[in-house]
CSV table of C-alpha atoms and ligand atoms in Angstrom, one decimal:
chain,number,residue,atom,x,y,z
I,16,UNK,CA,-0.7,-0.3,0.2
I,17,UNK,CA,1.4,3.1,-1.1
I,18,UNK,CA,1.8,5.8,1.9
I,19,UNK,CA,-1.5,6.3,3.7
I,20,UNK,CA,0.3,10.4,4.6
I,21,UNK,CA,-1.4,12.6,2.7
I,22,UNK,CA,0.9,15.0,1.0
I,23,UNK,CA,0.2,17.6,2.5
I,24,UNK,CA,2.2,16.9,5.6
I,25,UNK,CA,4.8,14.9,3.9
I,26,UNK,CA,8.9,16.1,5.7
I,27,UNK,CA,6.9,17.1,8.8
I,28,UNK,CA,8.8,15.1,11.2
I,29,UNK,CA,8.0,13.3,14.6
I,30,UNK,CA,8.4,15.8,16.9
I,31,UNK,CA,11.5,15.8,19.2
I,32,UNK,CA,9.5,16.1,22.7
I,33,UNK,CA,9.2,12.7,22.6
I,34,UNK,CA,12.6,11.8,22.5
I,35,UNK,CA,14.1,14.5,24.5
I,36,UNK,CA,11.3,13.1,27.4
I,37,UNK,CA,11.9,9.6,27.4
I,38,UNK,CA,15.9,10.7,28.0
I,39,UNK,CA,15.0,12.3,30.6
I,40,UNK,CA,13.3,9.1,32.0
I,41,UNK,CA,15.7,6.8,31.5
I,42,UNK,CA,18.4,8.5,32.6
I,43,UNK,CA,16.9,10.3,36.0
I,44,UNK,CA,18.0,14.1,34.5
I,45,UNK,CA,16.3,17.3,35.1
I,46,UNK,CA,13.9,17.8,31.9
I,47,UNK,CA,14.5,21.9,30.8
I,48,UNK,CA,12.7,20.7,28.0
I,49,UNK,CA,9.2,20.5,28.0
I,50,UNK,CA,7.6,24.1,28.0
I,51,UNK,CA,4.9,22.8,31.0
I,52,UNK,CA,5.0,24.4,35.1
I,53,UNK,CA,4.9,22.0,37.0
I,54,UNK,CA,3.2,23.7,39.6
I,55,UNK,CA,-0.6,24.1,39.8
I,56,UNK,CA,-2.5,26.9,39.0
I,57,UNK,CA,-4.8,29.9,41.7
I,58,UNK,CA,-6.5,27.8,43.3
I,59,UNK,CA,-10.0,29.8,43.2
I,60,UNK,CA,-9.1,28.6,39.0
I,61,UNK,CA,-8.9,25.3,40.3
I,62,UNK,CA,-11.7,24.7,42.9
I,63,UNK,CA,-14.3,26.8,40.0
I,64,UNK,CA,-13.4,23.7,37.4
I,65,UNK,CA,-13.8,21.1,40.3
I,66,UNK,CA,-17.6,22.7,41.8
I,67,UNK,CA,-18.8,23.5,38.2
I,68,UNK,CA,-17.9,19.4,37.3
I,69,UNK,CA,-19.8,18.7,40.7
I,70,UNK,CA,-22.4,21.0,39.9
I,71,UNK,CA,-23.1,19.3,36.6
I,72,UNK,CA,-22.0,21.8,34.0
I,73,UNK,CA,-20.9,18.7,31.8
I,74,UNK,CA,-22.3,19.1,28.8
I,75,UNK,CA,-21.7,21.1,25.6
I,76,UNK,CA,-21.1,24.9,25.6
I,77,UNK,CA,-21.8,27.0,23.1
I,78,UNK,CA,-19.9,26.8,19.8
I,79,UNK,CA,-18.9,30.3,20.5
I,80,UNK,CA,-17.8,29.7,24.2
I,81,UNK,CA,-20.0,29.7,27.5
I,82,UNK,CA,-20.8,33.3,27.4
I,83,UNK,CA,-19.7,34.6,30.7
I,84,UNK,CA,-16.2,33.2,29.9
I,85,UNK,CA,-16.5,35.3,26.6
I,86,UNK,CA,-17.3,38.9,28.7
I,87,UNK,CA,-14.8,38.1,30.3
I,88,UNK,CA,-12.0,37.3,28.1
I,89,UNK,CA,-13.3,41.4,26.4
I,90,UNK,CA,-13.6,42.8,29.7
I,91,UNK,CA,-9.7,41.7,30.1
I,92,UNK,CA,-9.0,43.2,26.5
I,93,UNK,CA,-10.1,46.4,27.8
I,94,UNK,CA,-8.7,46.3,31.2
I,95,UNK,CA,-5.1,45.1,30.4
I,96,UNK,CA,-5.1,46.5,26.7
I,97,UNK,CA,-7.5,49.1,26.1
I,98,UNK,CA,-9.1,47.0,23.3
I,99,UNK,CA,-12.8,46.7,22.9
I,100,UNK,CA,-14.1,44.2,21.7
I,101,UNK,CA,-18.1,42.5,21.5
I,102,UNK,CA,-18.4,39.0,23.2
I,103,UNK,CA,-21.6,38.1,20.9
I,104,UNK,CA,-19.3,38.9,17.6
I,105,UNK,CA,-16.1,39.1,17.9
I,106,UNK,CA,-15.0,36.6,20.6
I,107,UNK,CA,-14.2,33.5,20.4
I,108,UNK,CA,-13.5,30.7,22.9
I,109,UNK,CA,-11.1,27.4,21.1
I,110,UNK,CA,-9.5,24.0,22.8
I,111,UNK,CA,-6.7,26.0,23.3
I,112,UNK,CA,-4.7,28.7,21.4
I,113,UNK,CA,-3.8,25.5,19.4
I,114,UNK,CA,-7.5,25.3,17.9
I,115,UNK,CA,-7.7,29.0,17.4
I,116,UNK,CA,-4.1,29.4,15.6
I,117,UNK,CA,-5.5,26.7,13.2
I,118,UNK,CA,-9.1,27.6,13.1
I,119,UNK,CA,-7.5,31.4,12.0
I,120,UNK,CA,-5.9,30.0,9.5
I,121,UNK,CA,-7.5,26.6,7.5
I,122,UNK,CA,-10.9,29.3,7.8
I,123,UNK,CA,-8.9,31.9,6.3
I,124,UNK,CA,-6.0,30.6,3.6
I,125,UNK,CA,-6.5,29.4,0.2
I,126,UNK,CA,-4.3,26.9,-1.4
I,127,UNK,CA,-1.1,28.9,-3.0
I,128,UNK,CA,-1.7,31.9,-0.8
I,129,UNK,CA,1.5,33.3,1.6
I,130,UNK,CA,1.8,33.4,4.9
I,131,UNK,CA,4.9,35.2,6.9
I,132,UNK,CA,6.1,33.7,9.8
I,133,UNK,CA,8.6,34.6,12.0
I,134,UNK,CA,11.2,31.6,12.9
I,135,UNK,CA,11.9,29.8,15.4
I,136,UNK,CA,8.7,29.5,15.5
I,137,UNK,CA,5.9,27.2,17.5
I,138,UNK,CA,5.7,23.8,16.9
I,139,UNK,CA,1.7,23.8,15.0
I,140,UNK,CA,2.3,26.9,12.6
I,141,UNK,CA,4.1,25.2,9.9
I,142,UNK,CA,1.8,21.8,9.7
I,143,UNK,CA,-1.3,24.2,9.4
I,144,UNK,CA,-0.4,26.5,7.1
I,145,UNK,CA,0.6,22.9,5.2
I,146,UNK,CA,-2.8,21.5,5.7
I,147,UNK,CA,-3.9,24.9,4.2
I,148,UNK,CA,-2.5,24.2,0.9
I,149,UNK,CA,0.2,27.7,1.6
I,150,UNK,CA,3.2,28.8,1.6
I,151,UNK,CA,4.7,29.1,4.5
I,152,UNK,CA,7.5,32.8,3.8
I,153,UNK,CA,10.2,32.3,7.2
I,154,UNK,CA,12.1,35.8,8.3
I,155,UNK,CA,14.7,35.2,10.8
I,156,UNK,CA,14.9,36.3,14.4
I,157,UNK,CA,18.7,36.1,15.2
I,158,UNK,CA,20.6,37.0,18.4
I,159,UNK,CA,21.6,40.6,17.5
I,160,UNK,CA,24.6,42.8,19.3
I,161,UNK,CA,21.6,44.4,21.6
I,162,UNK,CA,21.2,41.0,23.3
I,163,UNK,CA,18.2,39.8,21.7
I,164,UNK,CA,16.8,38.1,19.2
I,165,UNK,CA,15.6,40.3,15.8
I,166,UNK,CA,14.7,40.3,12.5
I,167,UNK,CA,16.3,42.7,9.5
I,168,UNK,CA,13.9,44.6,8.2
I,169,UNK,CA,15.2,44.7,5.2
I,170,UNK,CA,14.0,41.0,4.8
I,171,UNK,CA,11.1,41.7,6.3
I,172,UNK,CA,10.5,43.2,3.6
I,173,UNK,CA,11.4,41.6,0.7
I,174,UNK,CA,9.2,38.2,1.7
I,175,UNK,CA,5.7,39.5,0.6
I,176,UNK,CA,5.2,38.8,-3.0
I,177,UNK,CA,1.7,39.3,-4.4
I,178,UNK,CA,1.0,36.2,-3.0
I,179,UNK,CA,0.9,37.3,0.8
I,180,UNK,CA,-2.5,37.1,2.2
I,181,UNK,CA,-1.1,37.2,6.0
I,182,UNK,CA,1.2,37.4,8.9
I,183,UNK,CA,1.7,35.6,11.4
I,184,UNK,CA,3.4,37.0,14.5
I,185,UNK,CA,3.9,35.9,17.9
I,186,UNK,CA,4.9,38.1,20.8
I,187,UNK,CA,5.8,37.1,23.4
I,188,UNK,CA,7.5,35.0,21.3
I,189,UNK,CA,8.6,31.5,22.3
I,190,UNK,CA,11.5,30.5,22.2
I,191,UNK,CA,13.7,33.5,22.0
I,192,UNK,CA,11.4,35.2,24.4
I,193,UNK,CA,11.9,38.1,22.4
I,194,UNK,CA,8.5,40.9,22.8
I,195,UNK,CA,8.5,43.2,20.2
I,196,UNK,CA,8.9,46.7,20.9
I,197,UNK,CA,6.7,49.0,19.1
I,198,UNK,CA,9.7,50.2,16.5
I,199,UNK,CA,9.6,46.2,15.2
I,200,UNK,CA,4.7,46.0,15.5
I,201,UNK,CA,5.5,49.2,13.5
I,202,UNK,CA,6.9,48.0,11.2
I,203,UNK,CA,5.3,45.1,10.7
I,204,UNK,CA,1.8,46.8,11.4
I,205,UNK,CA,2.4,49.3,8.2
I,206,UNK,CA,3.7,46.5,5.5
I,207,UNK,CA,0.4,44.4,6.8
I,208,UNK,CA,-1.5,48.0,6.2
I,209,UNK,CA,0.3,48.7,2.4
I,210,UNK,CA,0.0,45.5,1.1
I,211,UNK,CA,-3.5,44.4,2.6
I,212,UNK,CA,-2.8,41.8,4.6
I,213,UNK,CA,-4.4,40.3,7.9
I,214,UNK,CA,-2.5,39.6,11.2
I,215,UNK,CA,-2.6,37.0,13.2
I,216,UNK,CA,-1.7,37.0,16.4
I,217,UNK,CA,-0.3,34.3,18.9
I,218,UNK,CA,0.0,36.2,22.8
I,219,UNK,CA,-0.6,33.5,24.8
I,220,UNK,CA,2.4,34.9,27.2
I,221,UNK,CA,1.0,37.5,26.8
I,222,UNK,CA,1.8,38.3,31.3
I,223,UNK,CA,4.5,35.8,31.5
I,224,UNK,CA,6.7,39.5,30.6
I,225,UNK,CA,9.9,40.9,32.7
I,226,UNK,CA,10.6,44.5,34.0
I,227,UNK,CA,12.8,45.8,31.7
I,228,UNK,CA,10.5,45.0,28.7
I,229,UNK,CA,6.5,46.1,28.1
I,230,UNK,CA,3.6,43.7,25.8
I,231,UNK,CA,1.9,44.9,23.4
I,232,UNK,CA,-0.8,43.9,21.4
I,233,UNK,CA,-0.3,44.1,17.6
I,234,UNK,CA,-4.6,45.3,16.6
I,235,UNK,CA,-3.9,48.3,19.8
I,236,UNK,CA,-1.8,50.0,16.9
I,237,UNK,CA,-3.6,52.7,14.9
I,238,UNK,CA,-5.4,50.5,12.1
I,239,UNK,CA,-4.5,47.1,13.2
I,240,UNK,CA,-7.6,45.9,14.7
I,241,UNK,CA,-9.9,45.5,12.1
I,242,UNK,CA,-7.8,43.4,10.6
I,243,UNK,CA,-5.9,41.6,13.4
I,244,UNK,CA,-7.2,38.1,14.9
I,245,UNK,CA,-5.6,37.8,18.7
I,246,UNK,CA,-5.4,34.9,20.0
I,247,UNK,CA,-4.5,34.0,23.3
I,248,UNK,CA,-5.1,30.8,25.8
I,249,UNK,CA,-5.4,30.1,30.2
I,250,UNK,CA,-2.8,27.7,29.9
I,251,UNK,CA,0.1,30.4,30.2
I,252,UNK,CA,-1.7,32.2,32.2
I,253,UNK,CA,-3.1,30.3,34.7
I,254,UNK,CA,-0.6,27.0,34.6
I,255,UNK,CA,-3.2,25.3,33.2
I,256,UNK,CA,-1.5,23.8,30.0
I,257,UNK,CA,-3.6,20.9,30.2
I,258,UNK,CA,-7.2,22.6,30.2
I,259,UNK,CA,-7.2,23.9,26.6
I,260,UNK,CA,-8.8,26.9,26.8
I,261,UNK,CA,-8.1,29.4,24.2
I,262,UNK,CA,-9.2,32.2,22.0
I,263,UNK,CA,-9.4,34.3,19.3
I,264,UNK,CA,-10.9,38.3,19.3
I,265,UNK,CA,-11.4,39.6,15.8
I,266,UNK,CA,-13.6,41.5,13.8
I,267,UNK,CA,-17.2,39.6,13.4
I,268,UNK,CA,-15.4,38.7,9.6
I,269,UNK,CA,-12.1,36.7,10.7
I,270,UNK,CA,-14.2,35.8,14.1
I,271,UNK,CA,-16.6,34.0,11.2
I,272,UNK,CA,-14.3,32.8,8.7
I,273,UNK,CA,-12.1,31.2,12.5
I,274,UNK,CA,-15.6,29.6,13.5
I,275,UNK,CA,-16.2,27.3,9.9
I,276,UNK,CA,-13.2,26.0,10.4
I,277,UNK,CA,-13.1,25.6,14.4
I,278,UNK,CA,-16.6,24.1,14.4
I,279,UNK,CA,-15.7,21.1,11.9
I,280,UNK,CA,-12.6,20.4,14.8
I,281,UNK,CA,-13.9,20.2,17.6
I,282,UNK,CA,-17.1,22.2,17.5
I,283,UNK,CA,-16.7,23.3,21.4
I,284,UNK,CA,-15.7,21.8,24.8
I,285,UNK,CA,-14.3,22.1,28.2
I,286,UNK,CA,-17.5,23.1,29.7
I,287,UNK,CA,-16.2,22.8,33.0
I,288,UNK,CA,-12.3,24.7,32.0
I,289,UNK,CA,-14.0,27.6,30.2
I,290,UNK,CA,-16.2,28.7,32.9
I,291,UNK,CA,-12.8,28.5,35.7
I,292,UNK,CA,-10.9,30.6,33.4
I,293,UNK,CA,-13.9,33.4,33.5
I,294,UNK,CA,-12.7,33.7,36.9
I,295,UNK,CA,-8.9,33.8,36.0
I,296,UNK,CA,-9.6,36.5,33.6
I,297,UNK,CA,-10.6,38.2,36.6
I,298,UNK,CA,-8.5,38.3,38.7
I,299,UNK,CA,-7.0,41.6,39.9
I,300,UNK,CA,-3.8,42.4,38.5
I,301,UNK,CA,-1.9,41.4,41.5
I,302,UNK,CA,-2.4,38.1,40.2
I,303,UNK,CA,-0.8,38.4,37.3
I,304,UNK,CA,2.1,40.8,38.8
I,305,UNK,CA,3.3,37.9,40.5
I,306,UNK,CA,2.7,35.3,38.1
I,307,UNK,CA,5.4,37.7,35.5
I,308,UNK,CA,7.7,38.2,38.8
I,309,UNK,CA,8.0,34.7,39.8
I,310,UNK,CA,9.3,34.2,37.1
I,311,UNK,CA,11.6,36.7,36.2
I,312,UNK,CA,13.5,35.6,39.8
I,313,UNK,CA,13.6,32.1,38.0
I,314,UNK,CA,14.3,33.3,34.9
I,315,UNK,CA,18.1,35.4,36.8
I,316,UNK,CA,18.9,32.3,38.7
I,317,UNK,CA,19.3,30.0,35.4
I,318,UNK,CA,20.1,32.1,33.5
I,319,UNK,CA,23.0,33.1,35.5
I,320,UNK,CA,24.0,29.2,35.7
I,321,UNK,CA,23.9,29.1,32.2
I,322,UNK,CA,26.7,31.7,31.7
I,323,UNK,CA,29.1,30.4,34.8
I,324,UNK,CA,28.8,26.8,32.8
I,325,UNK,CA,29.7,29.2,29.7
I,326,UNK,CA,26.5,27.9,27.6
I,327,UNK,CA,26.6,31.6,26.8
I,328,UNK,CA,22.6,32.3,27.7
I,329,UNK,CA,20.5,34.9,25.1
I,330,UNK,CA,18.1,36.5,28.0
I,331,UNK,CA,14.6,36.5,26.9
I,332,UNK,CA,12.7,39.5,27.7
I,333,UNK,CA,9.1,37.0,28.3
I,334,UNK,CA,8.2,33.5,28.5
I,335,UNK,CA,9.0,30.9,30.1
I,336,UNK,CA,12.4,29.4,27.9
I,337,UNK,CA,15.7,31.0,27.7
I,338,UNK,CA,18.1,29.3,24.7
I,339,UNK,CA,22.0,29.7,24.8
I,340,UNK,CA,24.6,29.7,22.0
I,341,UNK,CA,26.4,26.5,22.8
I,342,UNK,CA,29.7,27.2,20.5
I,343,UNK,CA,32.2,28.0,23.2
I,344,UNK,CA,31.3,24.4,25.1
I,345,UNK,CA,30.8,23.0,21.7
I,346,UNK,CA,32.6,24.0,19.1
I,347,UNK,CA,30.6,22.0,16.2
I,348,UNK,CA,28.4,23.2,17.6
I,349,UNK,CA,25.4,20.8,17.3
I,350,UNK,CA,22.9,21.5,19.2
I,351,UNK,CA,21.2,17.8,18.8
I,352,UNK,CA,24.7,16.3,19.7
I,353,UNK,CA,24.6,18.5,22.6
I,354,UNK,CA,21.2,17.9,23.5
I,355,UNK,CA,21.1,14.2,23.4
I,356,UNK,CA,24.3,14.0,25.2
I,357,UNK,CA,23.3,16.7,27.9
I,358,UNK,CA,21.5,14.2,30.4
I,359,UNK,CA,24.0,11.9,30.6
I,360,UNK,CA,27.0,14.6,30.5
I,361,UNK,CA,25.1,17.0,33.1
I,362,UNK,CA,22.5,15.5,34.0
I,363,UNK,CA,19.8,18.5,32.8
I,364,UNK,CA,17.2,18.1,29.3
I,365,UNK,CA,17.2,20.2,26.8
I,366,UNK,CA,15.8,20.4,23.3
I,367,UNK,CA,17.8,21.7,20.4
I,368,UNK,CA,16.5,25.2,18.8
I,369,UNK,CA,17.6,23.7,15.5
I,370,UNK,CA,14.2,21.3,15.0
I,371,UNK,CA,11.8,24.9,15.1
I,372,UNK,CA,13.3,26.4,11.9
I,373,UNK,CA,12.1,25.9,8.8
I,374,UNK,CA,13.9,22.7,7.6
I,375,UNK,CA,15.5,24.5,4.4
I,376,UNK,CA,17.2,27.3,7.4
I,377,UNK,CA,17.7,24.7,9.8
I,378,UNK,CA,21.4,25.5,10.5
I,379,UNK,CA,20.2,29.1,12.1
I,380,UNK,CA,19.3,27.8,15.0
I,381,UNK,CA,21.9,24.6,15.3
I,382,UNK,CA,24.0,26.5,17.6
I,383,UNK,CA,21.5,27.2,19.7
I,384,UNK,CA,19.5,25.0,22.4
I,385,UNK,CA,16.3,26.2,25.1
I,386,UNK,CA,16.1,25.2,28.2
I,387,UNK,CA,12.7,25.5,30.2
I,388,UNK,CA,12.5,27.7,34.3
I,389,UNK,CA,9.0,27.3,34.2
I,390,UNK,CA,9.4,24.5,37.0
I,391,UNK,CA,9.2,24.5,41.3
I,392,UNK,CA,12.5,27.0,42.8
I,393,UNK,CA,14.1,23.7,43.9
I,394,UNK,CA,14.6,21.8,40.4
I,395,UNK,CA,15.7,25.1,38.7
I,396,UNK,CA,18.2,25.1,42.2
I,397,UNK,CA,19.6,21.4,41.3
I,398,UNK,CA,19.7,22.7,37.9
I,399,UNK,CA,21.6,25.2,38.1
I,400,UNK,CA,23.6,22.9,40.7
I,401,UNK,CA,24.2,20.7,37.6
I,402,UNK,CA,25.5,22.9,35.9
I,403,UNK,CA,28.2,24.7,38.5
I,404,UNK,CA,29.5,20.8,39.3
I,405,UNK,CA,29.1,20.5,35.5
I,406,UNK,CA,33.4,20.3,34.5
J,20,LIG,C1,1.8,27.2,24.7
J,20,LIG,C2,1.8,27.6,23.0
J,20,LIG,C3,0.9,27.5,22.2
J,20,LIG,C4,-0.3,27.2,22.6
J,20,LIG,O1,-1.3,27.1,23.1
J,20,LIG,P1,-2.2,26.0,24.0
J,20,LIG,O2,-3.6,26.9,24.9
J,20,LIG,O3,-1.9,25.3,25.0
J,20,LIG,O4,-2.6,25.7,23.1
J,20,LIG,C5,0.2,28.2,20.8
J,20,LIG,N1,1.6,29.5,20.5
J,20,LIG,C6,2.7,29.2,21.7
J,20,LIG,C7,3.7,30.1,21.2
J,20,LIG,C8,2.7,28.4,22.8
J,20,LIG,O5,4.0,28.6,23.6
């Protein structure tokens, strides 16, 4: 029998995360590969889900999501970012940001369309663009002299063609930790307007931003709200990544296109968790400030330990990932081989960043590896100690 796999997904590998997690288990190494917290979210949110389940709120929610959650999402957009959305027509609840992204891409793209994406990139972007029959046009973020990953604006501008239909943005950016500045966002926004394309903006780390930076939703820039689908999720903000409650906010025409695809995937789900995330979105400002401050302390700890171990960390401005340039420790700069031997040599698991680049650009990320620091303080301290003892 011929290969059962659709041509559209040919060439997509199996995720590296399985291999690295298996290595962590077999060697007993500390797993800083996986990007999810090993600690719980706020009690109010957890207890809300439990009482919703106990009280019988367990059937399908409305296709667009529970009205109370849509109201809470709209309130949250107004409270933090001064963006106003109509909860009835401009907000859509999804099964995680992942489904919002897939639905936005599959609901809007036509075969042959081009989508400009900054790489390294989140693992589902490329596959969804391919399933839509569209073409991904990557623009590389590279570590600059100023110590953060940046794009070259000439490269960005030359990525546009008459077939460009959308820009897929992610800020704060996984895995580089770049929080796009107003100036960078202006470059993106002006190009979106000039080329008449829309923007899909993945902002799942909107609250995980450190003291030197500020998150700016691109929808808040002049004339951008009309052409932007802003996507986020409760997973990163409330340490509930397994609940998969995400959302999209956009003008009704873009929400309707997204909904057309979304209703074919899950239709709707996660009713008791939707109710609980509504509680989370209404938590006081102090909750969100503390969440970021706690992570910032962990970032600083791990960053110092990586630096002392001569792993040249590129300090993230947001998210819960740190990338490192390994070339001082490993002259051939082979991040994949480095990550395969790190558990044995140092007792820590990391992810080679090369897998997060377009395969044609793998070399851009060959010498970069990613560590996650959304772990208990004791875990971060133990990892720092192992890095300190590593000869
Ligand atoms: C975690 C993550 C997502 C997925 O969010 P879910 O709500 O878990 O589906 C999307 N984009 C980025 C950049 C992420 O890091």
